[in-house]
XYZ file of C-alpha atoms in Angstrom:
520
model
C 0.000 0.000 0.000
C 1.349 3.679 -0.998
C 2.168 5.079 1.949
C 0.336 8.625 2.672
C 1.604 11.382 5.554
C -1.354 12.944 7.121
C -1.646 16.761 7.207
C 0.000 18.528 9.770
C -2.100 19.806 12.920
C -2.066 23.109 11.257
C -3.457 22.909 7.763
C -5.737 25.471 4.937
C -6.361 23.125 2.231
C -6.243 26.253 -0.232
C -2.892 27.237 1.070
C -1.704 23.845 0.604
C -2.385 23.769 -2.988
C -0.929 27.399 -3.454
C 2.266 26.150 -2.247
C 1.862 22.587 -4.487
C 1.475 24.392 -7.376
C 3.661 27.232 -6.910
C 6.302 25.915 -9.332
C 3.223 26.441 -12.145
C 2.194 30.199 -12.184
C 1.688 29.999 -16.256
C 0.231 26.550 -16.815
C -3.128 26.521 -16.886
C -5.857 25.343 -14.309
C -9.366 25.634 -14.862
C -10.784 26.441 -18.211
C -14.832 27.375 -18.381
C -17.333 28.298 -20.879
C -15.767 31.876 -20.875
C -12.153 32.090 -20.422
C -9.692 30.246 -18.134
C -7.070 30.763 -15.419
C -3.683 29.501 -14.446
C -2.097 28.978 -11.217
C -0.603 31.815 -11.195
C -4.229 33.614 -11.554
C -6.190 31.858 -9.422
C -3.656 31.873 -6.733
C -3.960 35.733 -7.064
C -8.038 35.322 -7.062
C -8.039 33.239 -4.445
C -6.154 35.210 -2.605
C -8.379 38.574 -2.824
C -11.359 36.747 -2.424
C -10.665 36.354 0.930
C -9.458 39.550 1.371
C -13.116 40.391 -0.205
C -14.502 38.360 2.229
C -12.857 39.905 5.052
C -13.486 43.647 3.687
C -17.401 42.788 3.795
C -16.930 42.180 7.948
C -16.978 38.308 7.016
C -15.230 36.364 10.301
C -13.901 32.988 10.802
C -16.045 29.886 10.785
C -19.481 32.112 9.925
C -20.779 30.401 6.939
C -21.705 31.159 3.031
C -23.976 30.313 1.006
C -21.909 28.771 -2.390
C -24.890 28.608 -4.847
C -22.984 29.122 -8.352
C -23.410 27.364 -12.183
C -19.503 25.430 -12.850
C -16.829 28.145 -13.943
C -13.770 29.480 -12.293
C -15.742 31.550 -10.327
C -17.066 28.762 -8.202
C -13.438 27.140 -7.616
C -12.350 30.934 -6.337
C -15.317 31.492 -4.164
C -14.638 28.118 -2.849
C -11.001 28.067 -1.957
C -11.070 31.936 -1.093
C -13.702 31.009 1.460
C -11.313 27.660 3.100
C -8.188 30.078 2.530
C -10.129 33.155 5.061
C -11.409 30.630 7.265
C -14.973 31.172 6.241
C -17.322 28.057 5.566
C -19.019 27.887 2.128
C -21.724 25.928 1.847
C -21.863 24.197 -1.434
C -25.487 23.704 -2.609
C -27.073 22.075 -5.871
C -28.349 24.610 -8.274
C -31.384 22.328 -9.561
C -33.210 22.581 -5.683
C -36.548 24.609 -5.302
C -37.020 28.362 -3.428
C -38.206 25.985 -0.451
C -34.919 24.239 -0.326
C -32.814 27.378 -0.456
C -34.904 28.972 2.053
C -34.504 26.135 4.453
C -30.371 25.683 3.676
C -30.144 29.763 4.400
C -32.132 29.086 7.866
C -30.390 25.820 9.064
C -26.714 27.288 8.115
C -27.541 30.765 9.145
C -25.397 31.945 6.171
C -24.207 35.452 6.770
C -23.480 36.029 3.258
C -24.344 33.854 -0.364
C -22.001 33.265 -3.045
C -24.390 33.034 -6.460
C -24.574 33.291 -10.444
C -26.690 35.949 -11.765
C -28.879 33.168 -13.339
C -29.872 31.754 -10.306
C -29.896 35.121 -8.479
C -34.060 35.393 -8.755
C -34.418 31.899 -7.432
C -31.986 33.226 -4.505
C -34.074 36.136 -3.911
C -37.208 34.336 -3.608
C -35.623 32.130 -1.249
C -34.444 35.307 0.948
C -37.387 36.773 0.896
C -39.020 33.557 2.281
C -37.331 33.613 5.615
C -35.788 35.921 7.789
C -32.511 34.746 7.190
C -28.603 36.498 8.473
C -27.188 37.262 5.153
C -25.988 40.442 5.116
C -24.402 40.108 1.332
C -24.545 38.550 -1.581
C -21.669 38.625 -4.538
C -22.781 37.912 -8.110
C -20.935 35.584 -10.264
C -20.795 37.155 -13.928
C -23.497 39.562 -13.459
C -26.086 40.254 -16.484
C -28.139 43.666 -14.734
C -27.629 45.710 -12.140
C -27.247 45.183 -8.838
C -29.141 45.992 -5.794
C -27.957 47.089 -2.271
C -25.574 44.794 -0.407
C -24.912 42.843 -3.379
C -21.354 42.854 -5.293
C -20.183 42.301 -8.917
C -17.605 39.250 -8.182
C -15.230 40.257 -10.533
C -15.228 43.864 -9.077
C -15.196 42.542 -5.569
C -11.902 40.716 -6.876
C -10.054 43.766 -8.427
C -10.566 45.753 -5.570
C -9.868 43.637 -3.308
C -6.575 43.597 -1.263
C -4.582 39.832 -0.973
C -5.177 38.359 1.970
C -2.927 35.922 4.216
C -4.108 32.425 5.019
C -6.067 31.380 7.677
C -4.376 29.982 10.385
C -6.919 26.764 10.637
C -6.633 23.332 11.735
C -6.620 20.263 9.983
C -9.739 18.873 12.259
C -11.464 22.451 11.687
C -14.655 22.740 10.192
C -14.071 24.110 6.580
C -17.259 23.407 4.631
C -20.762 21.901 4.343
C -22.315 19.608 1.633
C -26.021 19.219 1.729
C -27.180 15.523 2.135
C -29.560 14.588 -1.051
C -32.645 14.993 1.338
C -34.776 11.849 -0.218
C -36.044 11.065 2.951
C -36.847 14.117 5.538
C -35.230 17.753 5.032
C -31.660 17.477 3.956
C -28.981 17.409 6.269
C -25.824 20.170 6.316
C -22.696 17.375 6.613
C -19.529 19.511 8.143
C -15.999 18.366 6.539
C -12.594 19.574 8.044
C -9.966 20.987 6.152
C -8.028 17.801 6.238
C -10.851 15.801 4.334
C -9.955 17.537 1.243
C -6.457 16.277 1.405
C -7.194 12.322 2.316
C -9.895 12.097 -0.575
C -7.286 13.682 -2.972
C -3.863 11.450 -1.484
C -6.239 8.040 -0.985
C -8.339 8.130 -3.992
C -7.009 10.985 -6.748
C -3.710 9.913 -6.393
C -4.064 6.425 -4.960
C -5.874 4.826 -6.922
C -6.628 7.135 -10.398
C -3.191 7.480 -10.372
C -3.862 11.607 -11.429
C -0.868 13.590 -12.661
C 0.408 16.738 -14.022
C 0.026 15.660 -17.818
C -3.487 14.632 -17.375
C -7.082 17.455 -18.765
C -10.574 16.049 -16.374
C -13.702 16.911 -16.770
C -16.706 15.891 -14.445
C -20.354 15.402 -15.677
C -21.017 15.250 -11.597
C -21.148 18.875 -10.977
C -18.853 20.626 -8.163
C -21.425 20.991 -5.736
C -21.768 16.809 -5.423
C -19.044 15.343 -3.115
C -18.187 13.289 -6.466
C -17.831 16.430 -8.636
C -15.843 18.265 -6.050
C -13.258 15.569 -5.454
C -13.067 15.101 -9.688
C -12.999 18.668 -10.896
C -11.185 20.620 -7.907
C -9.774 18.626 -5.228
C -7.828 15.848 -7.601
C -6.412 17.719 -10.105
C -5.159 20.492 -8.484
C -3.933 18.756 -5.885
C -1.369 17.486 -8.612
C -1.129 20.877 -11.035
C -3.726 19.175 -14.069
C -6.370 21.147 -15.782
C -9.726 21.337 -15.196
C -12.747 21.690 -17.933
C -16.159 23.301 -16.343
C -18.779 23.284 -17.758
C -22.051 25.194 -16.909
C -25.061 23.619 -18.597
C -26.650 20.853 -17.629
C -24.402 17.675 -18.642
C -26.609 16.111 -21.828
C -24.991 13.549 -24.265
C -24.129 16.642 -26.356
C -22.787 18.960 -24.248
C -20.382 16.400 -22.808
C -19.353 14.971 -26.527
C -18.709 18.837 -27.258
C -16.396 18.674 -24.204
C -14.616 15.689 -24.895
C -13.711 16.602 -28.544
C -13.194 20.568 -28.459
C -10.767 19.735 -24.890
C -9.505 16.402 -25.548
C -9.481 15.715 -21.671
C -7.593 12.452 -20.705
C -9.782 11.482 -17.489
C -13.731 11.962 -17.726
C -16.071 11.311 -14.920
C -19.476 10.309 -15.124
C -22.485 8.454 -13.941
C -23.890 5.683 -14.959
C -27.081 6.876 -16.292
C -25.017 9.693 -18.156
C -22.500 6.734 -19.559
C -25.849 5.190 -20.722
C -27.737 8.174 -22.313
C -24.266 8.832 -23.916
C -23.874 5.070 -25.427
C -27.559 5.309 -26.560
C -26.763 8.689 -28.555
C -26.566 8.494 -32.690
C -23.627 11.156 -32.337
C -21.390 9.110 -29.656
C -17.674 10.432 -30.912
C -15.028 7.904 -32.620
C -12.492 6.566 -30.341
C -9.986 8.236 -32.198
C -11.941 11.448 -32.161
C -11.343 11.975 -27.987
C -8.119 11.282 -26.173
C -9.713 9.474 -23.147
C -7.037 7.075 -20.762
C -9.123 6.720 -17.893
C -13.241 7.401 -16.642
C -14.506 7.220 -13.267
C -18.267 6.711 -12.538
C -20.303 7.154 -9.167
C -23.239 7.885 -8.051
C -25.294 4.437 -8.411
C -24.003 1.193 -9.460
C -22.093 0.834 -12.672
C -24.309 -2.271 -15.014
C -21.280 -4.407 -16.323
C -23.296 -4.247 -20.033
C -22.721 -0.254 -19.916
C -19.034 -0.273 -18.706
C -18.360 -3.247 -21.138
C -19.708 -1.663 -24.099
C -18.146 1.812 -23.410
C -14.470 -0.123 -23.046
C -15.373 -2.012 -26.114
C -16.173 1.628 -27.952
C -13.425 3.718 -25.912
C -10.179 1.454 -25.815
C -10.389 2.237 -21.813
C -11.843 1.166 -18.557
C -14.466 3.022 -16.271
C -13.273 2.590 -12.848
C -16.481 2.115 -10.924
C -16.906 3.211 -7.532
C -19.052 3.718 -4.352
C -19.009 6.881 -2.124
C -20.809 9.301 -0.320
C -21.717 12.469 1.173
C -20.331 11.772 4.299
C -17.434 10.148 3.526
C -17.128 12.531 0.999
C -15.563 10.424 -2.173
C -14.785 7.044 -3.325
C -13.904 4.473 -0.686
C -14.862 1.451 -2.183
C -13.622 0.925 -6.351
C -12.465 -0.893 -9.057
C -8.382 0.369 -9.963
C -6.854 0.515 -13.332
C -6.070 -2.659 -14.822
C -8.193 -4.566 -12.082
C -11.710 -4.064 -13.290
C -14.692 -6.754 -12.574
C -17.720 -4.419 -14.330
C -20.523 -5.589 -12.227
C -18.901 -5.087 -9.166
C -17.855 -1.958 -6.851
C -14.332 -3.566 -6.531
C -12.310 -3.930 -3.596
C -11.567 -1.029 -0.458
C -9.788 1.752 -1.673
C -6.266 1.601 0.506
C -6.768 3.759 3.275
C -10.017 2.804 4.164
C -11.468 -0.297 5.875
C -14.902 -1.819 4.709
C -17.339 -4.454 6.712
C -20.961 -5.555 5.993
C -23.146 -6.388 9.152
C -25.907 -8.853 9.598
C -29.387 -7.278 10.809
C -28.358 -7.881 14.281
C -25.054 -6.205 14.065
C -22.753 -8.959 13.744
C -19.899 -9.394 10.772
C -20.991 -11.002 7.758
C -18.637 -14.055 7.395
C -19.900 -15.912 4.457
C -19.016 -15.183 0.566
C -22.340 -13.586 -1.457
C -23.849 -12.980 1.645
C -25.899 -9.929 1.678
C -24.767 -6.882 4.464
C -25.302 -3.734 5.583
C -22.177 -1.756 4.451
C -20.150 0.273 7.119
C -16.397 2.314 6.379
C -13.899 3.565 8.561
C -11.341 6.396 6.769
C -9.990 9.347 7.338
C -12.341 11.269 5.392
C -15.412 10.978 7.365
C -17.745 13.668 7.936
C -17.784 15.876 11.437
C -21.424 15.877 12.136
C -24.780 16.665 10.967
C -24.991 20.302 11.461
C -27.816 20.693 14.800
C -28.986 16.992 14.026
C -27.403 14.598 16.398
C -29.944 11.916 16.535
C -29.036 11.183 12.921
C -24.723 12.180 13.463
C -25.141 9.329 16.230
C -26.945 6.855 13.788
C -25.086 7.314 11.194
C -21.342 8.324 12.438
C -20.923 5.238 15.314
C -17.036 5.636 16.496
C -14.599 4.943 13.973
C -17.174 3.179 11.991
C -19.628 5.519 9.543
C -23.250 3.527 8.300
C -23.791 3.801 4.154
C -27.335 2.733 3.884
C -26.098 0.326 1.242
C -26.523 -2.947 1.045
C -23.806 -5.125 -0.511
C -22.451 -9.031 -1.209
C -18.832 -9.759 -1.792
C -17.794 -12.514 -3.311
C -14.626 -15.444 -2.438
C -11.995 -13.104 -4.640
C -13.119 -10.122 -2.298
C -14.929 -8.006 -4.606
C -18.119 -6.033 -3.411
C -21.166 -5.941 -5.175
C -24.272 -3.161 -4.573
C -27.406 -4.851 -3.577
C -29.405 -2.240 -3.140
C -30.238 0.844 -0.707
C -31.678 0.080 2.775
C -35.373 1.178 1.889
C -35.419 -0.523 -1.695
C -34.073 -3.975 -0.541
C -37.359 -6.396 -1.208
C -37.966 -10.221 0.474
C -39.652 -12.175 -1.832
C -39.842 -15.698 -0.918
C -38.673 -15.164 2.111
C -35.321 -14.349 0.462
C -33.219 -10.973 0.023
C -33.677 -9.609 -3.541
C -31.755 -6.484 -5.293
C -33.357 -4.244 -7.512
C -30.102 -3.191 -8.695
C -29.523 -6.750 -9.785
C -32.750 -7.323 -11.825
C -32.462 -3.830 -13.324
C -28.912 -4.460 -14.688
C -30.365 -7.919 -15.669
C -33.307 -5.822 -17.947
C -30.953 -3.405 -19.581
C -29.029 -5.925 -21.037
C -31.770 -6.816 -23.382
C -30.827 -4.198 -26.842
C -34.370 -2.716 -26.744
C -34.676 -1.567 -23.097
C -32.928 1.916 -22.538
C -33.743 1.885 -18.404
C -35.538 -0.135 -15.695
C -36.562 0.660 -12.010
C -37.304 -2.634 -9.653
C -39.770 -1.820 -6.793
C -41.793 -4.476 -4.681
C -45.575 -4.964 -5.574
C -48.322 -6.702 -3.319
C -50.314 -9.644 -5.351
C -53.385 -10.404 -4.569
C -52.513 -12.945 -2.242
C -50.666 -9.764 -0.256
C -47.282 -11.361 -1.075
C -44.547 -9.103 -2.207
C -43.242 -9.814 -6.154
C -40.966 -7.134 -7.950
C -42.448 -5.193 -10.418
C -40.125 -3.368 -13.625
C -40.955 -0.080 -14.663
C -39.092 -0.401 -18.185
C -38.083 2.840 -20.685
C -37.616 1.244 -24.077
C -34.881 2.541 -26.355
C -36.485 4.721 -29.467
C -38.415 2.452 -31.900
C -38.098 -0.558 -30.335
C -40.815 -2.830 -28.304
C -41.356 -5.808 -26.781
C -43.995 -7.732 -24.842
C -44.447 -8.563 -20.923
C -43.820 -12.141 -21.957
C -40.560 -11.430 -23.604
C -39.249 -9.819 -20.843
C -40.248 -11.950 -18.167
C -38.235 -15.020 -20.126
C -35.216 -12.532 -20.794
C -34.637 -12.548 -16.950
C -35.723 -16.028 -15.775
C -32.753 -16.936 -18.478
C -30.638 -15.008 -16.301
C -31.622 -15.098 -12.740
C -33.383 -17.007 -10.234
C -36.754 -17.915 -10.808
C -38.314 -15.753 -7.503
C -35.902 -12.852 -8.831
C -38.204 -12.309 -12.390
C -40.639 -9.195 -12.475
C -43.830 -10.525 -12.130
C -45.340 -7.232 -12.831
C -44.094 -5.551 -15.988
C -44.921 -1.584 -17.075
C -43.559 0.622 -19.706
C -42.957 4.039 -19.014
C -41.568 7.480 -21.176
C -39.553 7.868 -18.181
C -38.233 7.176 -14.912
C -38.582 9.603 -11.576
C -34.846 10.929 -10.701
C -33.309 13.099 -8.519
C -30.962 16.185 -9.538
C -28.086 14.112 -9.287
C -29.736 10.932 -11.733
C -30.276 8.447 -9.894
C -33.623 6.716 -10.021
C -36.094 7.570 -7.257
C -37.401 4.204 -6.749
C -39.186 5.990 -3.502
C -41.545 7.973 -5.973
C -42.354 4.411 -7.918
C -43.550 2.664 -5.018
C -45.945 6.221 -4.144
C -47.491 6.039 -7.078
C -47.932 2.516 -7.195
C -49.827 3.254 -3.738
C -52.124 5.977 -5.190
C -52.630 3.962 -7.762
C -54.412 1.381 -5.623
């Protein structure tokens, strides 16, 4: 195992990669939909951001709002913030005016950190709640601007350099908003050093990063996933960064992968699909891909097979989370099973637990997954019920349920809530999904459980068909008992336009099993 030296007691992740990349003042860093920046420049931004921050009577540890589209203006924002000892608050920009208003109440953000596009939708949400924020700065601004609100790019060339905070290691440095799917979302509070594992254990460790190397997320900065790929990985090893704005469609991301010719893409595995499923999927010869990631939900082995067969390279499939805050679990280069989640990344320690609490022992058993890393989340900001259920010692809870098999590879099984007993016996929805989309006509699938009329659970397949192609309940129903276990086959079969997902894409399998209810 590469051998990693924690951070020092006193450690400001944004200082630390100033000083990493200090040797680099005229290569470039980020590059957006408008312009780009080097080292050199966003040292400089970063560095009078705070001082920004710090003119407008901002203190240390009071928290900010980060609500802002992908650009450099987001990376500066972020990193000036960590660098003054202020506590941005990254936040997804596809959330309602209720959401906002709730994040701006339970962080008591004294200022917020937004693009002018989403600047109404901010204002709405302000006006909702008596909230603390005493500013706002404007990323790009398109109008003018009202009282207590700044032009970013002003705010940054008037504002004096500032000097590092001098913050701990252990120190609370910023917030990520759990995904909320069940109950309000909760504000999960990562230290300064958290940055630095994720971007040693997994960046370095295991995608094997380096200077040479252009990324470019799908996942979006304000994801754990999309933070780790597009800011905390690269320029933790002086690479360059493509950001992109819009919303991450086949298109948009084929236009990023020819125009920038990035070397390491990360995606999702409903984007990988979508993209595999598009008429105008690029040439292998017409990208310069080494290396994707994917995260999120569980990678189908059809999909990653058929994107290696296209691409000439692997997707190294993974499993993290919010409060771990990246990968812990993965496939590694030249070690890929597609169909699994691969083996602990080095660093971290993995166990799955029987209902009672014990340690699974057998092989293909199925187990509630717990970590232990270095990475793991502070708290649940004013929400210790759920910081005790979920954070117990050394060990943090996932929520996932997984097998692993006599080589040691894990395999998802399935969230807590979706898991179904039919029979008696444990059954994944993940596994009968991947089962249906390897038939050529179905595009998706969603597994729930269904009451017959005998009040016995059976799964039930809501299936999106691929464009022009169709196929009967009959067909399908033999496709998977080919394939699986007899109990394991849909018994109940419905074709849908489309599947219920959250911002982030994966399937809501919650919203299914709601309708089904209303339904009957």
């Amino acid at each position: 195992m590469r051998s990693v030296t924690p951070p020092p007691t006193d450690f400001n992740f944004a200082q630390h990669l100033i000083a990493t990349n200090a040797g680099r003042a005229n290569k470039t860093a980020l590059i957006d939909d408008v312009g780009s920046l080097t080292y050199g420049e966003l040292t400089d931004q970063i560095r009078r951001f705070a001082g920004g921050l710090k003119a407008m009577g901002l203190k240390r540890e009071e928290r900010v709002l980060l609500l802002m589209q992908d650009s450099t203006d987001w990376v500066v924002a972020f990193l000036g913030s960590l660098y003054a000892g202020v506590v941005p608050v990254a936040v997804n920009t596809l959330l309602t005016v209720e959401d906002y208003a709730f994040m701006l109440s339970n962080s008591r953000a004294q200022a917020a950190l937004v693009s002018s596009t989403l600047l109404p939708t901010l204002q709405t949400a302000l006006d909702l709640v008596k909230t603390e924020v005493r500013h706002v700065v404007v990323s790009r601004p398109v109008a003018e601007l009202a009282q207590g609100q700044f032009n970013m790019a002003q705010l940054l060339a008037q504002s004096n350099p500032a000097l590092p905070a001098q913050t701990l290691a252990d120190e609370p440095a910023f917030w990520l908003y759990s995904s909320g799917s069940t109950g309000k979302p909760k504000g999960t509070v990562h230290s300064q050093g958290n940055l630095y594992w994720t971007a040693e254990l997994y960046g370095s460790g295991v995608l094997q990063l380096r200077e040479s190397d252009v990324v470019f997320s799908a996942a979006k900065l304000f994801f754990a996933y999309g933070l780790g790929n597009a800011l905390t990985f690269p320029l933790s090893v002086g690479a360059s960064v493509v950001l992109m704005a819009e919303r991450p469609t086949p298109q948009a991301t084929f236009k990023r992968l020819v125009d920038h010719q990035p070397t390491v893409f990360y995606g999702a595995p409903t984007g990988y699909g979508g993209m595999l499923a598009s008429p105008d999927l690029p040439s292998k010869n017409a990208v310069a891909l080494r290396l994707c990631s994917s995260a999120g939900e569980a990678l189908p082995r059809d999909i990653g097979e058929r994107w290696s067969a296209h691409f000439g390279c692997e997707i190294i499939d993974g499993i993290g989370s919010t409060e771990m805050l990246h990968v812990f679990l993965s496939n590694r280069p030249g070690d890929v099973r597609y169909g699994t989640t691969g083996k602990a990344v080095p660093g971290y320690e993995v166990q799955l637990r029987n209902e009672d609490g014990s340690v699974v022992t057998g092989d293909n058993e199925i187990g509630d997954l717990y970590i232990q890393g270095p990475s793991a989340a502070l708290m649940y900001w004013n929400n210790r019920e759920k910081t005790r259920d979920t954070f117990q010692g050394v060990w943090t809870k996932s929520g996932d349920k997984y097998t692993r098999d006599a080589d040691g590879y894990y395999t998802y099984a399935g969230r807590n809530d979706d898991m179904l007993k039919v029979s008696g016996i444990y059954v994944s929805p993940f596994e009968v999904e991947a089962t249906l989309v390897q038939h050529p006509a179905i595009l998706e699938a969603a597994v729930i459980g269904k009451e017959d009329t005998d009040g016995l659970t059976k799964t039930k397949a809501f299936i999106v068909l691929k464009q022009g192609q169709s196929l009967t309940e009959a067909e399908v129903k033999a496709f998977v008992k080919e394939r699986l276990a007899p109990y394991k086959y849909p018994r109940f079969i419905e074709f849908v336009a489309e599947l219920p997902k959250t911002a982030t894409g994966k399937i809501q399998r919650f919203r299914l099993r709601d309708l089904e209810k209303t339904a009957h």
